[in-house]
């Protein structure tokens, strides 16, 4: 297999805006997901790969001692991520790649983390397949994703109305993916998640799935 091409995305205006916005809403992210992250991240250890870590909203939740690799294609996110990791003293290796093609060997990660990721990637099935490939048997996939609201609901209507501006502003983010279907079809041994509604000013992305999965042994 040939090595994946480095993929650094430099979207001059939207990339900067997005990174600025993500940093700005970190306190909101803590309010919405802090308890979930403390619970889901508590037993992570060893080699952990985070796909799409953005500006590093998850860095405070990793237990000390994990070897962390971030797979992040956006140049502006990479810069903010490195800066935050340095400030916090968290050792972190950043690779400018897309999650669809990760340059890590098969069965090399104890855990893979993905939060608010599969809404934004080009090919969610391929990203989850890469996560599965790099996980060791028994390894853990931890996720938080915003997802489609039930068809026919008012929220679903808002997700449709906001789709285009949201997709443009947030560099390809989909308001309404049925991400649980991708995870259910991926072949995990254990898949444990709940649907939650997390209200914020971005009310149309309130429906979430929060959970973890295990690669078959
Ligand atoms: C909404 S942000 C979430 C960031 C972070 N995970 C969080 O919870 O705050 C989505 C992130 O996924 C990254 N991303 C987009 N497409 C990607 C891809 N194909 N592979 C890996 N990361 C990607 C974006 O650059 C961005 O950092």
PDB file of C-alpha atoms and ligand atoms in Angstrom:
ATOM      1  CA  UNK A   1       0.000   0.000   0.000  1.00  0.00           C
ATOM      2  CA  UNK A   2       1.389   3.448  -0.860  1.00  0.00           C
ATOM      3  CA  UNK A   3       1.631   6.010   1.953  1.00  0.00           C
ATOM      4  CA  UNK A   4      -1.301   8.446   2.168  1.00  0.00           C
ATOM      5  CA  UNK A   5      -0.549  11.856   0.671  1.00  0.00           C
ATOM      6  CA  UNK A   6      -0.183  14.593   3.273  1.00  0.00           C
ATOM      7  CA  UNK A   7      -3.371  16.592   3.001  1.00  0.00           C
ATOM      8  CA  UNK A   8      -3.110  20.049   4.440  1.00  0.00           C
ATOM      9  CA  UNK A   9      -6.159  22.168   3.790  1.00  0.00           C
ATOM     10  CA  UNK A  10      -5.588  25.921   3.808  1.00  0.00           C
ATOM     11  CA  UNK A  11      -8.942  27.579   3.386  1.00  0.00           C
ATOM     12  CA  UNK A  12      -7.703  31.122   3.986  1.00  0.00           C
ATOM     13  CA  UNK A  13     -10.896  32.796   5.182  1.00  0.00           C
ATOM     14  CA  UNK A  14     -13.201  29.983   6.242  1.00  0.00           C
ATOM     15  CA  UNK A  15     -10.316  28.000   7.785  1.00  0.00           C
ATOM     16  CA  UNK A  16      -9.342  30.943   9.992  1.00  0.00           C
ATOM     17  CA  UNK A  17     -12.964  31.736  10.826  1.00  0.00           C
ATOM     18  CA  UNK A  18     -13.663  28.138  11.748  1.00  0.00           C
ATOM     19  CA  UNK A  19     -10.607  27.821  13.983  1.00  0.00           C
ATOM     20  CA  UNK A  20     -11.459  31.153  15.642  1.00  0.00           C
ATOM     21  CA  UNK A  21     -15.054  30.043  16.182  1.00  0.00           C
ATOM     22  CA  UNK A  22     -14.074  26.657  17.613  1.00  0.00           C
ATOM     23  CA  UNK A  23     -11.755  28.313  20.119  1.00  0.00           C
ATOM     24  CA  UNK A  24     -14.433  30.811  21.023  1.00  0.00           C
ATOM     25  CA  UNK A  25     -17.013  28.133  21.805  1.00  0.00           C
ATOM     26  CA  UNK A  26     -14.740  25.932  23.924  1.00  0.00           C
ATOM     27  CA  UNK A  27     -16.534  26.995  27.150  1.00  0.00           C
ATOM     28  CA  UNK A  28     -19.843  26.042  25.502  1.00  0.00           C
ATOM     29  CA  UNK A  29     -18.365  22.687  24.437  1.00  0.00           C
ATOM     30  CA  UNK A  30     -17.334  22.075  28.059  1.00  0.00           C
ATOM     31  CA  UNK A  31     -20.842  22.938  29.227  1.00  0.00           C
ATOM     32  CA  UNK A  32     -22.501  20.663  26.653  1.00  0.00           C
ATOM     33  CA  UNK A  33     -20.086  17.733  26.603  1.00  0.00           C
ATOM     34  CA  UNK A  34     -17.710  18.086  29.578  1.00  0.00           C
ATOM     35  CA  UNK A  35     -19.373  15.370  31.671  1.00  0.00           C
ATOM     36  CA  UNK A  36     -19.649  13.002  28.674  1.00  0.00           C
ATOM     37  CA  UNK A  37     -15.983  13.514  27.825  1.00  0.00           C
ATOM     38  CA  UNK A  38     -14.792  13.007  31.429  1.00  0.00           C
ATOM     39  CA  UNK A  39     -16.719   9.712  31.490  1.00  0.00           C
ATOM     40  CA  UNK A  40     -15.744   8.491  27.999  1.00  0.00           C
ATOM     41  CA  UNK A  41     -12.070   9.496  28.175  1.00  0.00           C
ATOM     42  CA  UNK A  42     -11.399   8.390  31.768  1.00  0.00           C
ATOM     43  CA  UNK A  43      -9.986   4.951  30.942  1.00  0.00           C
ATOM     44  CA  UNK A  44      -8.091   5.840  27.745  1.00  0.00           C
ATOM     45  CA  UNK A  45      -4.479   4.744  27.827  1.00  0.00           C
ATOM     46  CA  UNK A  46      -1.582   3.877  25.570  1.00  0.00           C
ATOM     47  CA  UNK A  47      -1.572   5.007  21.935  1.00  0.00           C
ATOM     48  CA  UNK A  48      -4.561   7.215  21.227  1.00  0.00           C
ATOM     49  CA  UNK A  49      -5.386   8.714  17.836  1.00  0.00           C
ATOM     50  CA  UNK A  50      -7.809  11.630  17.618  1.00  0.00           C
ATOM     51  CA  UNK A  51      -9.240  12.238  14.155  1.00  0.00           C
ATOM     52  CA  UNK A  52     -10.141  15.877  13.447  1.00  0.00           C
ATOM     53  CA  UNK A  53      -9.064  17.302  16.815  1.00  0.00           C
ATOM     54  CA  UNK A  54      -9.660  20.860  15.585  1.00  0.00           C
ATOM     55  CA  UNK A  55      -8.297  23.441  17.990  1.00  0.00           C
ATOM     56  CA  UNK A  56      -7.881  20.907  20.794  1.00  0.00           C
ATOM     57  CA  UNK A  57     -11.190  21.069  22.678  1.00  0.00           C
ATOM     58  CA  UNK A  58     -10.559  17.522  23.904  1.00  0.00           C
ATOM     59  CA  UNK A  59      -7.005  17.999  25.192  1.00  0.00           C
ATOM     60  CA  UNK A  60      -8.063  18.746  28.801  1.00  0.00           C
ATOM     61  CA  UNK A  61      -9.900  15.415  29.084  1.00  0.00           C
ATOM     62  CA  UNK A  62      -7.093  12.986  28.195  1.00  0.00           C
ATOM     63  CA  UNK A  63      -5.606  11.109  31.132  1.00  0.00           C
ATOM     64  CA  UNK A  64      -1.927  11.892  31.728  1.00  0.00           C
ATOM     65  CA  UNK A  65       0.462   9.525  30.005  1.00  0.00           C
ATOM     66  CA  UNK A  66      -1.442   8.779  26.787  1.00  0.00           C
ATOM     67  CA  UNK A  67       0.570   8.992  23.563  1.00  0.00           C
ATOM     68  CA  UNK A  68      -1.600  11.227  21.453  1.00  0.00           C
ATOM     69  CA  UNK A  69      -1.580  11.613  17.664  1.00  0.00           C
ATOM     70  CA  UNK A  70      -3.920  14.119  15.972  1.00  0.00           C
ATOM     71  CA  UNK A  71      -5.023  13.581  12.373  1.00  0.00           C
ATOM     72  CA  UNK A  72      -6.004  17.077  11.258  1.00  0.00           C
ATOM     73  CA  UNK A  73      -6.101  18.333   7.651  1.00  0.00           C
ATOM     74  CA  UNK A  74      -6.758  22.031   8.323  1.00  0.00           C
ATOM     75  CA  UNK A  75      -3.671  24.193   8.627  1.00  0.00           C
ATOM     76  CA  UNK A  76      -5.459  26.738  10.807  1.00  0.00           C
ATOM     77  CA  UNK A  77      -6.705  24.052  13.185  1.00  0.00           C
ATOM     78  CA  UNK A  78      -3.212  22.519  13.307  1.00  0.00           C
ATOM     79  CA  UNK A  79      -1.661  25.825  14.370  1.00  0.00           C
ATOM     80  CA  UNK A  80      -4.193  26.406  17.152  1.00  0.00           C
ATOM     81  CA  UNK A  81      -3.952  22.768  18.238  1.00  0.00           C
ATOM     82  CA  UNK A  82      -0.154  22.832  18.549  1.00  0.00           C
ATOM     83  CA  UNK A  83      -0.318  26.110  20.455  1.00  0.00           C
ATOM     84  CA  UNK A  84      -2.880  24.749  22.927  1.00  0.00           C
ATOM     85  CA  UNK A  85      -1.040  21.443  23.433  1.00  0.00           C
ATOM     86  CA  UNK A  86       2.190  23.338  24.109  1.00  0.00           C
ATOM     87  CA  UNK A  87       0.476  25.667  26.600  1.00  0.00           C
ATOM     88  CA  UNK A  88      -1.079  22.698  28.411  1.00  0.00           C
ATOM     89  CA  UNK A  89       2.127  20.661  28.294  1.00  0.00           C
ATOM     90  CA  UNK A  90       0.349  17.802  26.510  1.00  0.00           C
ATOM     91  CA  UNK A  91       2.690  15.820  24.245  1.00  0.00           C
ATOM     92  CA  UNK A  92       0.973  15.615  20.871  1.00  0.00           C
ATOM     93  CA  UNK A  93       2.018  14.635  17.372  1.00  0.00           C
ATOM     94  CA  UNK A  94      -0.014  16.346  14.639  1.00  0.00           C
ATOM     95  CA  UNK A  95      -0.298  14.790  11.187  1.00  0.00           C
ATOM     96  CA  UNK A  96      -1.698  16.845   8.313  1.00  0.00           C
ATOM     97  CA  UNK A  97      -3.878  14.099   6.881  1.00  0.00           C
ATOM     98  CA  UNK A  98      -7.507  13.312   6.265  1.00  0.00           C
ATOM     99  CA  UNK A  99      -9.165  10.604   8.324  1.00  0.00           C
ATOM    100  CA  UNK A 100     -10.048   8.792   5.107  1.00  0.00           C
ATOM    101  CA  UNK A 101      -6.369   7.795   4.635  1.00  0.00           C
ATOM    102  CA  UNK A 102      -4.313   7.576   7.827  1.00  0.00           C
ATOM    103  CA  UNK A 103      -0.608   6.734   7.598  1.00  0.00           C
ATOM    104  CA  UNK A 104      -0.570   4.506  10.681  1.00  0.00           C
ATOM    105  CA  UNK A 105      -0.116   0.729  10.637  1.00  0.00           C
ATOM    106  CA  UNK A 106      -2.968  -1.719  11.118  1.00  0.00           C
ATOM    107  CA  UNK A 107      -3.796  -2.502  14.760  1.00  0.00           C
ATOM    108  CA  UNK A 108      -1.497   0.189  16.150  1.00  0.00           C
ATOM    109  CA  UNK A 109      -3.882   2.280  18.296  1.00  0.00           C
ATOM    110  CA  UNK A 110      -5.399   1.445  21.678  1.00  0.00           C
ATOM    111  CA  UNK A 111      -8.143   3.991  21.111  1.00  0.00           C
ATOM    112  CA  UNK A 112      -9.489   6.332  18.453  1.00  0.00           C
ATOM    113  CA  UNK A 113     -11.392   9.479  19.410  1.00  0.00           C
ATOM    114  CA  UNK A 114     -13.727  11.412  17.114  1.00  0.00           C
ATOM    115  CA  UNK A 115     -15.907  14.267  18.340  1.00  0.00           C
ATOM    116  CA  UNK A 116     -18.059  16.350  15.985  1.00  0.00           C
ATOM    117  CA  UNK A 117     -16.129  14.801  13.125  1.00  0.00           C
ATOM    118  CA  UNK A 118     -18.258  12.595  10.878  1.00  0.00           C
ATOM    119  CA  UNK A 119     -20.533  15.551  10.084  1.00  0.00           C
ATOM    120  CA  UNK A 120     -17.571  17.210   8.334  1.00  0.00           C
ATOM    121  CA  UNK A 121     -15.638  14.497   6.526  1.00  0.00           C
ATOM    122  CA  UNK A 122     -16.060  13.690   2.830  1.00  0.00           C
ATOM    123  CA  UNK A 123     -16.597   9.966   3.411  1.00  0.00           C
ATOM    124  CA  UNK A 124     -17.779   8.911   6.891  1.00  0.00           C
ATOM    125  CA  UNK A 125     -17.817   5.197   6.000  1.00  0.00           C
ATOM    126  CA  UNK A 126     -14.171   5.339   4.923  1.00  0.00           C
ATOM    127  CA  UNK A 127     -13.139   7.288   8.040  1.00  0.00           C
ATOM    128  CA  UNK A 128     -14.762   4.744  10.353  1.00  0.00           C
ATOM    129  CA  UNK A 129     -13.185   1.945   8.312  1.00  0.00           C
ATOM    130  CA  UNK A 130      -9.759   3.586   8.807  1.00  0.00           C
ATOM    131  CA  UNK A 131     -10.453   3.930  12.539  1.00  0.00           C
ATOM    132  CA  UNK A 132     -11.308   0.221  12.655  1.00  0.00           C
ATOM    133  CA  UNK A 133      -8.157  -0.681  10.684  1.00  0.00           C
ATOM    134  CA  UNK A 134      -5.754   1.188  12.981  1.00  0.00           C
ATOM    135  CA  UNK A 135      -7.427   0.001  16.209  1.00  0.00           C
ATOM    136  CA  UNK A 136      -5.954  -2.985  17.992  1.00  0.00           C
ATOM    137  CA  UNK A 137      -8.414  -5.859  18.535  1.00  0.00           C
ATOM    138  CA  UNK A 138     -10.409  -4.855  21.613  1.00  0.00           C
ATOM    139  CA  UNK A 139      -9.475  -1.187  21.037  1.00  0.00           C
ATOM    140  CA  UNK A 140     -11.999   1.546  21.769  1.00  0.00           C
ATOM    141  CA  UNK A 141     -13.649   4.088  19.447  1.00  0.00           C
ATOM    142  CA  UNK A 142     -15.029   7.049  21.403  1.00  0.00           C
ATOM    143  CA  UNK A 143     -17.448   9.422  19.707  1.00  0.00           C
ATOM    144  CA  UNK A 144     -19.742  12.397  20.062  1.00  0.00           C
ATOM    145  CA  UNK A 145     -21.546  13.452  16.875  1.00  0.00           C
ATOM    146  CA  UNK A 146     -24.351  15.805  15.957  1.00  0.00           C
ATOM    147  CA  UNK A 147     -26.846  13.990  13.766  1.00  0.00           C
ATOM    148  CA  UNK A 148     -30.067  14.204  11.773  1.00  0.00           C
ATOM    149  CA  UNK A 149     -33.262  14.995  13.629  1.00  0.00           C
ATOM    150  CA  UNK A 150     -36.218  12.645  13.053  1.00  0.00           C
ATOM    151  CA  UNK A 151     -37.786  13.159   9.629  1.00  0.00           C
ATOM    152  CA  UNK A 152     -40.962  15.233   9.875  1.00  0.00           C
ATOM    153  CA  UNK A 153     -39.823  17.063  13.014  1.00  0.00           C
ATOM    154  CA  UNK A 154     -39.461  20.834  13.185  1.00  0.00           C
ATOM    155  CA  UNK A 155     -35.742  20.389  13.871  1.00  0.00           C
ATOM    156  CA  UNK A 156     -35.385  18.351  10.699  1.00  0.00           C
ATOM    157  CA  UNK A 157     -36.947  21.207   8.774  1.00  0.00           C
ATOM    158  CA  UNK A 158     -34.496  23.692  10.321  1.00  0.00           C
ATOM    159  CA  UNK A 159     -31.606  21.343   9.509  1.00  0.00           C
ATOM    160  CA  UNK A 160     -32.722  21.378   5.869  1.00  0.00           C
ATOM    161  CA  UNK A 161     -33.152  25.166   5.802  1.00  0.00           C
ATOM    162  CA  UNK A 162     -29.766  25.833   7.402  1.00  0.00           C
ATOM    163  CA  UNK A 163     -27.956  23.126   5.430  1.00  0.00           C
ATOM    164  CA  UNK A 164     -26.329  25.323   2.760  1.00  0.00           C
ATOM    165  CA  UNK A 165     -25.098  28.267   4.845  1.00  0.00           C
ATOM    166  CA  UNK A 166     -23.926  25.897   7.590  1.00  0.00           C
ATOM    167  CA  UNK A 167     -22.140  23.652   5.060  1.00  0.00           C
ATOM    168  CA  UNK A 168     -20.374  26.659   3.531  1.00  0.00           C
ATOM    169  CA  UNK A 169     -19.429  28.397   6.754  1.00  0.00           C
ATOM    170  CA  UNK A 170     -18.228  25.279   8.564  1.00  0.00           C
ATOM    171  CA  UNK A 171     -16.156  23.901   5.682  1.00  0.00           C
ATOM    172  CA  UNK A 172     -18.380  21.061   4.554  1.00  0.00           C
ATOM    173  CA  UNK A 173     -20.243  20.237   7.784  1.00  0.00           C
ATOM    174  CA  UNK A 174     -23.560  18.420   7.210  1.00  0.00           C
ATOM    175  CA  UNK A 175     -26.416  19.380   9.533  1.00  0.00           C
ATOM    176  CA  UNK A 176     -28.313  16.136   9.004  1.00  0.00           C
ATOM    177  CA  UNK A 177     -26.251  12.975   8.698  1.00  0.00           C
ATOM    178  CA  UNK A 178     -27.606   9.685  10.052  1.00  0.00           C
ATOM    179  CA  UNK A 179     -24.208   8.911  11.509  1.00  0.00           C
ATOM    180  CA  UNK A 180     -25.500   6.177  13.808  1.00  0.00           C
ATOM    181  CA  UNK A 181     -26.243   4.107  10.676  1.00  0.00           C
ATOM    182  CA  UNK A 182     -22.579   4.326   9.632  1.00  0.00           C
ATOM    183  CA  UNK A 183     -21.447   3.193  13.091  1.00  0.00           C
ATOM    184  CA  UNK A 184     -23.991   0.398  13.255  1.00  0.00           C
ATOM    185  CA  UNK A 185     -22.816  -0.976   9.897  1.00  0.00           C
ATOM    186  CA  UNK A 186     -19.101  -0.737  10.714  1.00  0.00           C
ATOM    187  CA  UNK A 187     -18.708  -4.148  12.384  1.00  0.00           C
ATOM    188  CA  UNK A 188     -17.879  -3.102  15.945  1.00  0.00           C
ATOM    189  CA  UNK A 189     -18.222  -5.825  18.581  1.00  0.00           C
ATOM    190  CA  UNK A 190     -19.781  -3.544  21.165  1.00  0.00           C
ATOM    191  CA  UNK A 191     -21.565  -0.357  20.155  1.00  0.00           C
ATOM    192  CA  UNK A 192     -22.952   1.545  23.100  1.00  0.00           C
ATOM    193  CA  UNK A 193     -24.458   4.978  22.518  1.00  0.00           C
ATOM    194  CA  UNK A 194     -27.352   7.214  23.398  1.00  0.00           C
ATOM    195  CA  UNK A 195     -29.248   9.891  21.500  1.00  0.00           C
ATOM    196  CA  UNK A 196     -29.174  13.190  23.386  1.00  0.00           C
ATOM    197  CA  UNK A 197     -30.511  16.634  22.655  1.00  0.00           C
ATOM    198  CA  UNK A 198     -27.979  19.309  23.571  1.00  0.00           C
ATOM    199  CA  UNK A 199     -29.488  22.760  23.244  1.00  0.00           C
ATOM    200  CA  UNK A 200     -27.342  25.742  22.371  1.00  0.00           C
ATOM    201  CA  UNK A 201     -27.545  28.812  20.183  1.00  0.00           C
ATOM    202  CA  UNK A 202     -27.019  26.443  17.205  1.00  0.00           C
ATOM    203  CA  UNK A 203     -30.342  24.813  18.019  1.00  0.00           C
ATOM    204  CA  UNK A 204     -30.599  22.962  14.688  1.00  0.00           C
ATOM    205  CA  UNK A 205     -27.571  20.784  15.536  1.00  0.00           C
ATOM    206  CA  UNK A 206     -28.995  19.775  18.921  1.00  0.00           C
ATOM    207  CA  UNK A 207     -29.580  16.043  18.222  1.00  0.00           C
ATOM    208  CA  UNK A 208     -26.422  14.135  19.211  1.00  0.00           C
ATOM    209  CA  UNK A 209     -25.158  10.623  19.626  1.00  0.00           C
ATOM    210  CA  UNK A 210     -22.678  10.015  22.444  1.00  0.00           C
ATOM    211  CA  UNK A 211     -20.940   6.713  23.082  1.00  0.00           C
ATOM    212  CA  UNK A 212     -18.187   4.219  22.471  1.00  0.00           C
ATOM    213  CA  UNK A 213     -17.542   1.097  20.445  1.00  0.00           C
ATOM    214  CA  UNK A 214     -15.078  -1.779  20.555  1.00  0.00           C
ATOM    215  CA  UNK A 215     -13.218  -3.469  17.719  1.00  0.00           C
ATOM    216  CA  UNK A 216     -13.784  -7.245  17.710  1.00  0.00           C
ATOM    217  CA  UNK A 217     -10.989  -9.256  19.381  1.00  0.00           C
TER     218      UNK A 217
HETATM  219  C1  LIG B   1     -16.482  20.640  13.933  1.00  0.00           C
HETATM  220  S1  LIG B   1     -14.754  20.443  14.001  1.00  0.00           S
HETATM  221  C2  LIG B   1     -14.601  19.502  15.503  1.00  0.00           C
HETATM  222  C3  LIG B   1     -13.260  19.641  16.166  1.00  0.00           C
HETATM  223  C4  LIG B   1     -13.068  18.864  17.455  1.00  0.00           C
HETATM  224  N1  LIG B   1     -13.116  17.445  17.221  1.00  0.00           N
HETATM  225  C5  LIG B   1     -14.053  19.271  18.513  1.00  0.00           C
HETATM  226  O1  LIG B   1     -14.790  18.424  19.019  1.00  0.00           O
HETATM  227  O2  LIG B   1     -14.065  20.468  18.856  1.00  0.00           O
HETATM  228  C6  LIG B   1     -14.391  19.251  12.734  1.00  0.00           C
HETATM  229  C7  LIG B   1     -12.919  18.984  12.585  1.00  0.00           C
HETATM  230  O3  LIG B   1     -12.722  17.908  11.650  1.00  0.00           O
HETATM  231  C8  LIG B   1     -11.691  18.291  10.756  1.00  0.00           C
HETATM  232  N2  LIG B   1     -11.903  17.541   9.500  1.00  0.00           N
HETATM  233  C9  LIG B   1     -12.678  17.874   8.442  1.00  0.00           C
HETATM  234  N3  LIG B   1     -12.601  16.930   7.486  1.00  0.00           N
HETATM  235  C10 LIG B   1     -11.752  15.988   7.958  1.00  0.00           C
HETATM  236  C11 LIG B   1     -11.268  14.763   7.439  1.00  0.00           C
HETATM  237  N4  LIG B   1     -11.655  14.316   6.252  1.00  0.00           N
HETATM  238  N5  LIG B   1     -10.414  14.049   8.198  1.00  0.00           N
HETATM  239  C12 LIG B   1     -10.036  14.484   9.423  1.00  0.00           C
HETATM  240  N6  LIG B   1     -10.469  15.631   9.976  1.00  0.00           N
HETATM  241  C13 LIG B   1     -11.318  16.372   9.241  1.00  0.00           C
HETATM  242  C14 LIG B   1     -11.831  19.781  10.608  1.00  0.00           C
HETATM  243  O4  LIG B   1     -10.659  20.381  10.098  1.00  0.00           O
HETATM  244  C15 LIG B   1     -12.124  20.166  12.048  1.00  0.00           C
HETATM  245  O5  LIG B   1     -10.948  20.299  12.785  1.00  0.00           O
END
